[in-house]
Short mmCIF file of C-alpha atoms in Angstrom, two decimals:
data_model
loop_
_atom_site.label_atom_id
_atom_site.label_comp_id
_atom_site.label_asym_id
_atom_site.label_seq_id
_atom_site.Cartn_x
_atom_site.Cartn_y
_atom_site.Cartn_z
CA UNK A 944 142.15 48.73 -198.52
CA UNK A 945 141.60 47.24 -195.15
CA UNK A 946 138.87 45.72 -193.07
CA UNK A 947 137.31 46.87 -189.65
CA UNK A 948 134.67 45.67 -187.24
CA UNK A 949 131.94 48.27 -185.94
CA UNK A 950 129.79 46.92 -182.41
CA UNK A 951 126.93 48.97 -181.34
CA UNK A 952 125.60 48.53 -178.23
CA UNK A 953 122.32 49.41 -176.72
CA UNK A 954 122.79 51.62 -173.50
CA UNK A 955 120.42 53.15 -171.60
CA UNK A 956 119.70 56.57 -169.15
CA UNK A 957 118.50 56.33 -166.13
CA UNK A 958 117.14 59.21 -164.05
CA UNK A 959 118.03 58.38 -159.52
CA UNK A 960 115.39 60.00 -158.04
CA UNK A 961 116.81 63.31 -155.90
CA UNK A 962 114.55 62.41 -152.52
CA UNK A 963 113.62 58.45 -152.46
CA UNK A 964 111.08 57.43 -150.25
CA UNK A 965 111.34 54.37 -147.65
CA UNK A 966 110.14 51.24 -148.99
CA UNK A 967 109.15 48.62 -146.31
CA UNK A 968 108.15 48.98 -142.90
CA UNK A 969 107.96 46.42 -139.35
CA UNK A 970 104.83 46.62 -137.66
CA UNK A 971 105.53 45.53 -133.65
CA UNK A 972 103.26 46.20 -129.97
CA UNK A 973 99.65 45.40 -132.50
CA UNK A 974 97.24 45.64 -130.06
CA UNK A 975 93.53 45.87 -130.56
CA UNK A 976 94.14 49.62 -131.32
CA UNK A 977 97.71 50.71 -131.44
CA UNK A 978 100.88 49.39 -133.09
CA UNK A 979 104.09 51.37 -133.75
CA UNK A 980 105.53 51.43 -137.54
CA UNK A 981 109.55 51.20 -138.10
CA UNK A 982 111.31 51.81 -141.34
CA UNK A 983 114.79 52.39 -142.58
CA UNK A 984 116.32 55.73 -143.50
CA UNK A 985 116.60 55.83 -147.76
CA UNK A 986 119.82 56.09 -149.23
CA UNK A 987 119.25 60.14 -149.70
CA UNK A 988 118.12 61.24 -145.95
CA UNK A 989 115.21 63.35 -146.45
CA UNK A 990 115.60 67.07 -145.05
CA UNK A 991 112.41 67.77 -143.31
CA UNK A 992 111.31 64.21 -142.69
CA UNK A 993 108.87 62.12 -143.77
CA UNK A 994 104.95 62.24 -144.47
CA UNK A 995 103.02 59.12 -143.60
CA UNK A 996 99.27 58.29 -143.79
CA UNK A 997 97.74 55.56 -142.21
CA UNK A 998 95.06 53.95 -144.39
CA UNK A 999 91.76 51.91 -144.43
CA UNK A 1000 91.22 52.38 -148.20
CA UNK A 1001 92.94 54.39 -150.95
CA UNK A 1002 96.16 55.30 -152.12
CA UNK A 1003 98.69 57.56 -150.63
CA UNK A 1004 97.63 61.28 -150.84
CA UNK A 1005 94.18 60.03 -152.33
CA UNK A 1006 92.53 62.15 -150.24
CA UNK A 1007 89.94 61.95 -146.91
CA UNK A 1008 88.10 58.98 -148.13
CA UNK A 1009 89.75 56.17 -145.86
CA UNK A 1010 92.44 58.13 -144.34
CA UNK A 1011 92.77 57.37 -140.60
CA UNK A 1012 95.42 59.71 -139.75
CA UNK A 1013 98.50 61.50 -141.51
CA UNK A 1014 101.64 63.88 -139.78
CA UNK A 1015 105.29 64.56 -140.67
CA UNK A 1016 107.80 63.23 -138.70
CA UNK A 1017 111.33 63.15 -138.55
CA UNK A 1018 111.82 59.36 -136.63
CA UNK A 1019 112.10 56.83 -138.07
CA UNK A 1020 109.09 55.26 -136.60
CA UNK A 1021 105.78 56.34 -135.39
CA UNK A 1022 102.98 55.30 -132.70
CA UNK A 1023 99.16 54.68 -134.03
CA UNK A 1024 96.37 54.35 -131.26
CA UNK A 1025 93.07 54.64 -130.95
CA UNK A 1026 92.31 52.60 -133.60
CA UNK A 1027 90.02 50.03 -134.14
CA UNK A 1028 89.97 46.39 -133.12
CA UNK A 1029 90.41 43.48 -135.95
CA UNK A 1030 90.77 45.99 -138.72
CA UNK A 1031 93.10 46.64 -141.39
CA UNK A 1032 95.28 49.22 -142.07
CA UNK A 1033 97.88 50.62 -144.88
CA UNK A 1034 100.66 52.51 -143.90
CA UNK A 1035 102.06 55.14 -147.00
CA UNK A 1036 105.20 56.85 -146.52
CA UNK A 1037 107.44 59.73 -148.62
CA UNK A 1038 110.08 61.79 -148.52
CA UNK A 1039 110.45 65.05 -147.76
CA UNK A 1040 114.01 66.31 -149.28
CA UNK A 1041 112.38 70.28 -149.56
CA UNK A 1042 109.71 72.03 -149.35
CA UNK A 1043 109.17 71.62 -153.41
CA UNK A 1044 111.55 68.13 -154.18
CA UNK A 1045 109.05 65.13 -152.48
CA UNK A 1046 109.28 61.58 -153.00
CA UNK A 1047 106.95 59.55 -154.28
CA UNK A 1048 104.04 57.96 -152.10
CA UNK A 1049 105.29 54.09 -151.23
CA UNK A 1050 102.77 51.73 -149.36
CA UNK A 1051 105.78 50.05 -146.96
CA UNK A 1052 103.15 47.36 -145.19
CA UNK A 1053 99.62 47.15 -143.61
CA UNK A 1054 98.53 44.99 -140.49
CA UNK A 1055 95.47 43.89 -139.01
CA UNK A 1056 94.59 44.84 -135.62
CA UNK A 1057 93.63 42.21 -133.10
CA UNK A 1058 90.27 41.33 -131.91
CA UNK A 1059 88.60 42.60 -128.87
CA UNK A 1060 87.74 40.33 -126.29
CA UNK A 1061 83.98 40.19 -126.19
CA UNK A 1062 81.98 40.91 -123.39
CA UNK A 1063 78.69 40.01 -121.78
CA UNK A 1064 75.62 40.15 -122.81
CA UNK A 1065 76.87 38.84 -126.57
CA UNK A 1066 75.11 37.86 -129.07
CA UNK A 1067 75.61 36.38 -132.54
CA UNK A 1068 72.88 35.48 -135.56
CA UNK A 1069 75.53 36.13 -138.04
CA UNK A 1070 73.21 38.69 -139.65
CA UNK A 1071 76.40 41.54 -140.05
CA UNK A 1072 79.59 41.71 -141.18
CA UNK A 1073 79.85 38.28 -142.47
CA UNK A 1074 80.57 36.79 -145.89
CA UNK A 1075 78.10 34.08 -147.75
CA UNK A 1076 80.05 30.93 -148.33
CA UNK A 1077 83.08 31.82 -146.30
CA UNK A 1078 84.24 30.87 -142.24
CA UNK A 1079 82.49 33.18 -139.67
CA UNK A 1080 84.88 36.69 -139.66
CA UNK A 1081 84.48 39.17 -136.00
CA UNK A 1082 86.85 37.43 -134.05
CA UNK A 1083 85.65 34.00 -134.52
CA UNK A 1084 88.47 30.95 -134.30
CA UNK A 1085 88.37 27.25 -136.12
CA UNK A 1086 89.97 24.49 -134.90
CA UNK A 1087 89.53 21.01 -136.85
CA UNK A 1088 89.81 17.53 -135.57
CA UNK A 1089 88.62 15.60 -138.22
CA UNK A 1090 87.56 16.05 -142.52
CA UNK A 1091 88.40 18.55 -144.87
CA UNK A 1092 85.68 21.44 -144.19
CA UNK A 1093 84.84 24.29 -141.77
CA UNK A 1094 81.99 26.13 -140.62
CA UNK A 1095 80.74 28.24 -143.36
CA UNK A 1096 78.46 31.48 -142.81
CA UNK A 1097 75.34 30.90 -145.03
CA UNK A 1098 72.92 33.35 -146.19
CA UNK A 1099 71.82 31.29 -149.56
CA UNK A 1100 71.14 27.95 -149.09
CA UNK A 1101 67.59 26.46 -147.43
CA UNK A 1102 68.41 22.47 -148.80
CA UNK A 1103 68.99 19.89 -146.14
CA UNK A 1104 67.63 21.78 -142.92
CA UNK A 1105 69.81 25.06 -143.74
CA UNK A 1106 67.33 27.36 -143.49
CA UNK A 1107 68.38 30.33 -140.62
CA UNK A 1108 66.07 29.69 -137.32
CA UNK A 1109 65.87 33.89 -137.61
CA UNK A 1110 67.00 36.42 -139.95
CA UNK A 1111 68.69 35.77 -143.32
CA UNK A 1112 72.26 34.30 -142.12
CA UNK A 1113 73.30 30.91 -140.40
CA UNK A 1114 76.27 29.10 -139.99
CA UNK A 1115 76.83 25.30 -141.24
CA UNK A 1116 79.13 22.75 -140.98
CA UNK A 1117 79.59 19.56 -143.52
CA UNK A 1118 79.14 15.83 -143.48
CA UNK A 1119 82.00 13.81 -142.04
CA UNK A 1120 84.17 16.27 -140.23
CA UNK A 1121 84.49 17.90 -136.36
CA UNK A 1122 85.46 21.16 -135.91
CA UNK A 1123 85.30 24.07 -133.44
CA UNK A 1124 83.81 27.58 -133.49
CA UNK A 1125 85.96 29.64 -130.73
CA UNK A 1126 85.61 32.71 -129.23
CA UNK A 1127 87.46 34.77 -126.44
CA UNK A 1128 85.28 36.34 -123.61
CA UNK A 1129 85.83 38.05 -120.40
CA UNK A 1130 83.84 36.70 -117.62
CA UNK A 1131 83.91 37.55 -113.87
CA UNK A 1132 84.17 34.84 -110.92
CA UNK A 1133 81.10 34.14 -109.29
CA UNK A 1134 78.48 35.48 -111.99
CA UNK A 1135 76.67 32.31 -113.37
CA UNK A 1136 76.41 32.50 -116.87
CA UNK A 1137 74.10 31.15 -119.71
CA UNK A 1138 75.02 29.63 -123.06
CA UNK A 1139 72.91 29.37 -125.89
CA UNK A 1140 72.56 28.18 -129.18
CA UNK A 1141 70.13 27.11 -132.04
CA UNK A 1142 71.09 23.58 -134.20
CA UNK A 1143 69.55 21.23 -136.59
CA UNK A 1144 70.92 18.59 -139.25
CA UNK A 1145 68.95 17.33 -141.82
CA UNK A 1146 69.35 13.57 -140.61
CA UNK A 1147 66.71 11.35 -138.55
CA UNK A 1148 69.29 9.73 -136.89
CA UNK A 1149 70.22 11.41 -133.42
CA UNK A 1150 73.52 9.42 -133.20
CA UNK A 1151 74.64 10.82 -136.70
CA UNK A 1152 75.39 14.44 -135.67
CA UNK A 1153 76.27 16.18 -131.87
CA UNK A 1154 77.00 19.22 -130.34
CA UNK A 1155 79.02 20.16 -127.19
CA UNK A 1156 80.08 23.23 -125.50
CA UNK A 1157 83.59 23.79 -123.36
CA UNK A 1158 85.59 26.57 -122.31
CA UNK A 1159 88.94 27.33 -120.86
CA UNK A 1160 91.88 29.74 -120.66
CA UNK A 1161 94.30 28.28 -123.33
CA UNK A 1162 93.51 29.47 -127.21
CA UNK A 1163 93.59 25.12 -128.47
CA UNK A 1164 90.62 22.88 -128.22
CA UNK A 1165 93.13 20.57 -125.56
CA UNK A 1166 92.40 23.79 -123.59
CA UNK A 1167 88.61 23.72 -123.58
CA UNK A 1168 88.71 21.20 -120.44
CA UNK A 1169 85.14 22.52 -118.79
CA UNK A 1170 81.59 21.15 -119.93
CA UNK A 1171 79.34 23.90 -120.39
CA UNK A 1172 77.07 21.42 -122.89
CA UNK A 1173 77.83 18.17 -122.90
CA UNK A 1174 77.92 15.72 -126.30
CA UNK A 1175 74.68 15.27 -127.64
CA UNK A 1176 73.14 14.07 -130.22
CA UNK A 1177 70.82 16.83 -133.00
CA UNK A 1178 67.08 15.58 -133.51
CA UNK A 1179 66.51 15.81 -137.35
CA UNK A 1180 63.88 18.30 -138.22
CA UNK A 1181 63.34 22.19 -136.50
CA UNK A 1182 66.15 23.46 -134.46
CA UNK A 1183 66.75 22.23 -131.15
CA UNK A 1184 67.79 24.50 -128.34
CA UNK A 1185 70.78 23.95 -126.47
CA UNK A 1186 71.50 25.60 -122.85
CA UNK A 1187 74.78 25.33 -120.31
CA UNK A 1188 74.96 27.12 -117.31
CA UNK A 1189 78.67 27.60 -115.57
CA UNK A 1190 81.02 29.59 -113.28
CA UNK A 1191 84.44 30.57 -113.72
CA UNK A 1192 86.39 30.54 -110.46
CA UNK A 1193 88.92 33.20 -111.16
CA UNK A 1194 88.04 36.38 -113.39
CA UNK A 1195 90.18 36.63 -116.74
CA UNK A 1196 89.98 35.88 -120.18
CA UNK A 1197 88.66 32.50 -121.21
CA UNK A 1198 87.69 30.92 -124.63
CA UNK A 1199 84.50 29.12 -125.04
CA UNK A 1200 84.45 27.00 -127.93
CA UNK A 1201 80.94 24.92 -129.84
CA UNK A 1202 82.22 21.63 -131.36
CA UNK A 1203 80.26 20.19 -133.81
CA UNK A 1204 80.76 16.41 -135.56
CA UNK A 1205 79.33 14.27 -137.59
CA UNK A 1206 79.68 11.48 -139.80
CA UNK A 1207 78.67 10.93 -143.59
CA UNK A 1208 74.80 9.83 -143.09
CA UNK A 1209 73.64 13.69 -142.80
CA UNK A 1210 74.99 16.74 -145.04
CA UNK A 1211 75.23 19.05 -142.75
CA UNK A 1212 74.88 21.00 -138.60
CA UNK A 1213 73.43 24.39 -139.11
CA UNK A 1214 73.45 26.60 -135.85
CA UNK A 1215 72.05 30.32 -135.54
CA UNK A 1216 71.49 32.45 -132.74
CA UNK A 1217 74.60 32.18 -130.55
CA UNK A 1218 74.46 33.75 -127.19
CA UNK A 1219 76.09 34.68 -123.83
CA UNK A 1220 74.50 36.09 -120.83
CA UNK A 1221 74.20 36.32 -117.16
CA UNK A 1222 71.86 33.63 -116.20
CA UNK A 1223 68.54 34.06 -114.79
CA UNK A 1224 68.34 34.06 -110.64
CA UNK A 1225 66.29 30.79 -111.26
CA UNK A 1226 67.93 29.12 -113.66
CA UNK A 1227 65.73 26.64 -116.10
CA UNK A 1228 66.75 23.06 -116.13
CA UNK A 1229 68.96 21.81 -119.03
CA UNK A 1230 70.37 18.71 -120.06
CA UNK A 1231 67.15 17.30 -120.62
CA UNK A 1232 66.64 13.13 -121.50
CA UNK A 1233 63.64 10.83 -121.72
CA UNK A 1234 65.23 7.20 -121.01
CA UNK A 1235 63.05 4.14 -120.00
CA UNK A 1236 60.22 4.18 -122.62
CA UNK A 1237 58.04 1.65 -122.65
CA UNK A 1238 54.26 1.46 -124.14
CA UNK A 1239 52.84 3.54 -121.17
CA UNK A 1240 55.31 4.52 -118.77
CA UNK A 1241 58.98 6.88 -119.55
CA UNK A 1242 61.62 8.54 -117.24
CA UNK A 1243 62.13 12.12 -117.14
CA UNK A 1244 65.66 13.40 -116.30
CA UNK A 1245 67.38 16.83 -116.22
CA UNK A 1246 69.68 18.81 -114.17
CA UNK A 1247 70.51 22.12 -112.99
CA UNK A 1248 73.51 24.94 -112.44
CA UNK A 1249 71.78 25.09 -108.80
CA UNK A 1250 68.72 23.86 -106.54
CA UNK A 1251 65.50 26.12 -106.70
CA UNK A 1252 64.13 26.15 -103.41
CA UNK A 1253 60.68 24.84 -104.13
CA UNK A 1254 61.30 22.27 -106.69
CA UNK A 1255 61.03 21.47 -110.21
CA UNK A 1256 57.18 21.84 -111.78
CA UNK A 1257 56.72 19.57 -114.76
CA UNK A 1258 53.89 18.95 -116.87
CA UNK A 1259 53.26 16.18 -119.65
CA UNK A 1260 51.91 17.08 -122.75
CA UNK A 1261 50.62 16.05 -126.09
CA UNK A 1262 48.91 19.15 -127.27
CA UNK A 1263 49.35 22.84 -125.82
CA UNK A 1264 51.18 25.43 -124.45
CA UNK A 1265 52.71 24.96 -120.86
CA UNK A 1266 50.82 26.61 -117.79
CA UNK A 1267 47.48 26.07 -120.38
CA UNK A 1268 44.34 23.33 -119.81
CA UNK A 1269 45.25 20.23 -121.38
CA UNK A 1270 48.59 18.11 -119.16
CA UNK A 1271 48.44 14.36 -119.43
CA UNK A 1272 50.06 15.06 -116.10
CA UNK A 1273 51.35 17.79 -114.09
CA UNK A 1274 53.52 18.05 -110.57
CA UNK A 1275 56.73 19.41 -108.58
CA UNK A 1276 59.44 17.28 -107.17
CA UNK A 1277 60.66 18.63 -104.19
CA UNK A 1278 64.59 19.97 -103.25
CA UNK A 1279 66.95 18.52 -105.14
CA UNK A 1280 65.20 15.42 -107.38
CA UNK A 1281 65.87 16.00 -110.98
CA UNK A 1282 64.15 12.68 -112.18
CA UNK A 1283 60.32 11.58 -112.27
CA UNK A 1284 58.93 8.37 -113.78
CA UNK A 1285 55.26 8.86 -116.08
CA UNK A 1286 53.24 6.29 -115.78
CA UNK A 1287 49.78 5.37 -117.18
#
């Protein structure tokens, strides 16, 4: 008799696919709405070309339901345009080896389209297309200085002065950090502008929490070199408005950019109510401070993008709308003065 060894081994079939479909694409020239696709020819070179759909939502050959466009093409890349600014989009491609042998639907890549630069009149209360608890999304920037945290869209929280100044949606930023909120613009030489925005904190202190406002050309917070608000210091309580009038010398792009800081006395800056606009023909005063209080006497101080021709009316208050019965004291300084001491 003898011996003998018997080995089995597993093996296994595999079925190639007769018309494989590209599998990655590059995505080059993104614009705010165009970009060209490239991809590389499978190992089997399709016949007739290849199918391609360009995609908000859905799967390849899903259907209409988020399709942006779809063609046949024998290139190896194609152009997209007309699309739309800071949006995202799926590319799915596949084979076309005959009229009945197709490949199989592949999703080769998706980009994200960039943002338009905004124009003016803007306007921002962070009311749409926003997410609660999450930075601000439409073309918004961060940069951070200082801390761990960012702004933060809100459309939840009312604790420590977070309640939105309008609507149901603010932004906020946390206790001990300084960040910016950016955003591009195209603004024309010689058009004076306004800039406004809503803040509060939920402090007492003023010295705890500031804004400012800068703008400039380069996309970094080093850019920002021009004052447009200058630092200062939140009041605790309601919202305080905040106001910059400027000029641009040279028309182009520019970014304009809100710092806010603060350290860790209060929780938080809230802000609402962002907006850009062409300036009034007579501009209000801005910059607004009350130095030199004694028991019965203060100085009033402001300034102004230019000189009104008749002066600056004021009126002293404690009770009362202005231009109504009721000032302490009322008068106009004359050409240029932007300061007035109350006495009595």
């Amino acid at each position: 008799s003898g011996t003998g060894i018997l080995n089995i081994f597993a093996a296994s079939l595999e079925v190639l696919p007769t018309c494989p479909s590209p599998s990655t694409a590059a995505f080059t020239l993104i614009t705010t709405n165009s970009a060209t696709a490239t991809w590389t020819a499978p190992s089997i070179v399709p016949t007739l070309g290849y199918e391609y759909e360009l995609r908000t939502t859905g799967l390849g050959g899903s259907g209409a339901a988020g399709l942006v466009t779809n063609n046949t093409t024998t290139a190896l890349s194609v152009n997209f345009s007309t699309l739309l600014a800071n949006t995202n989009y799926k590319l799915y491609i596949r084979s076309k080896c005959s009229a009945a042998d197709l490949g199989s639907w592949n999703l080769v890549g998706n980009f994200t389209t960039l943002c338009a630069i905004s124009t003016v009149p803007y306007f921002e209360g962070f009311e749409t297309g926003h997410t609660h608890g999450v930075i601000p999304s439409l073309c918004w920037s961060q940069s951070d200085v200082s801390g761990y945290n960012q702004w933060l869209v809100n459309n939840t929280y009312t604790d420590r002065n977070r309640t939105p100044r309008t609507g149901n949606w603010n932004a906020f930023l946390a206790y001990s950090n300084e960040d910016w909120l950016i955003r591009s613009f195209q603004l024309e030489a010689g058009i004076t502008y306004r800039f406004k925005f809503y803040v509060r904190q939920d402090g007492n202190n003023i010295n705890d929490a500031s804004v400012k406002v800068h703008y400039g050309i380069g996309s970094t917070p080093v850019d920002l070199t021009n004052v447009i608000v200058p630092q200062t210091g939140i009041i605790g309580g309601d919202y305080q408005e905040m106001i910059g009038d400027f000029q641009v010398t040279t028309s182009g792009v520019y970014q304009v950019g809100i710092n806010g800081k603060m350290n860790g006395t209060p929780w938080y800056i809230s802000i609402d109510d962002i907006s850009l606009d062409v300036a009034p023909a007579c501009p209000d005063v801005n910059n607004v401070t009350i130095t030199d209080i004694t028991k019965n006497e203060a100085t009033l101080n402001w300034s102004s993008v230019s000189v009104p021709s008749n002066g600056y009316e004021y009126e002293v208050r404690t009770t009362g709308l202005p231009g109504t019965p009721g000032a302490v004291e009322f008068g106009t300084t004359i050409g240029s003065v932007t300061t007035v001491n109350i006495a009595g």
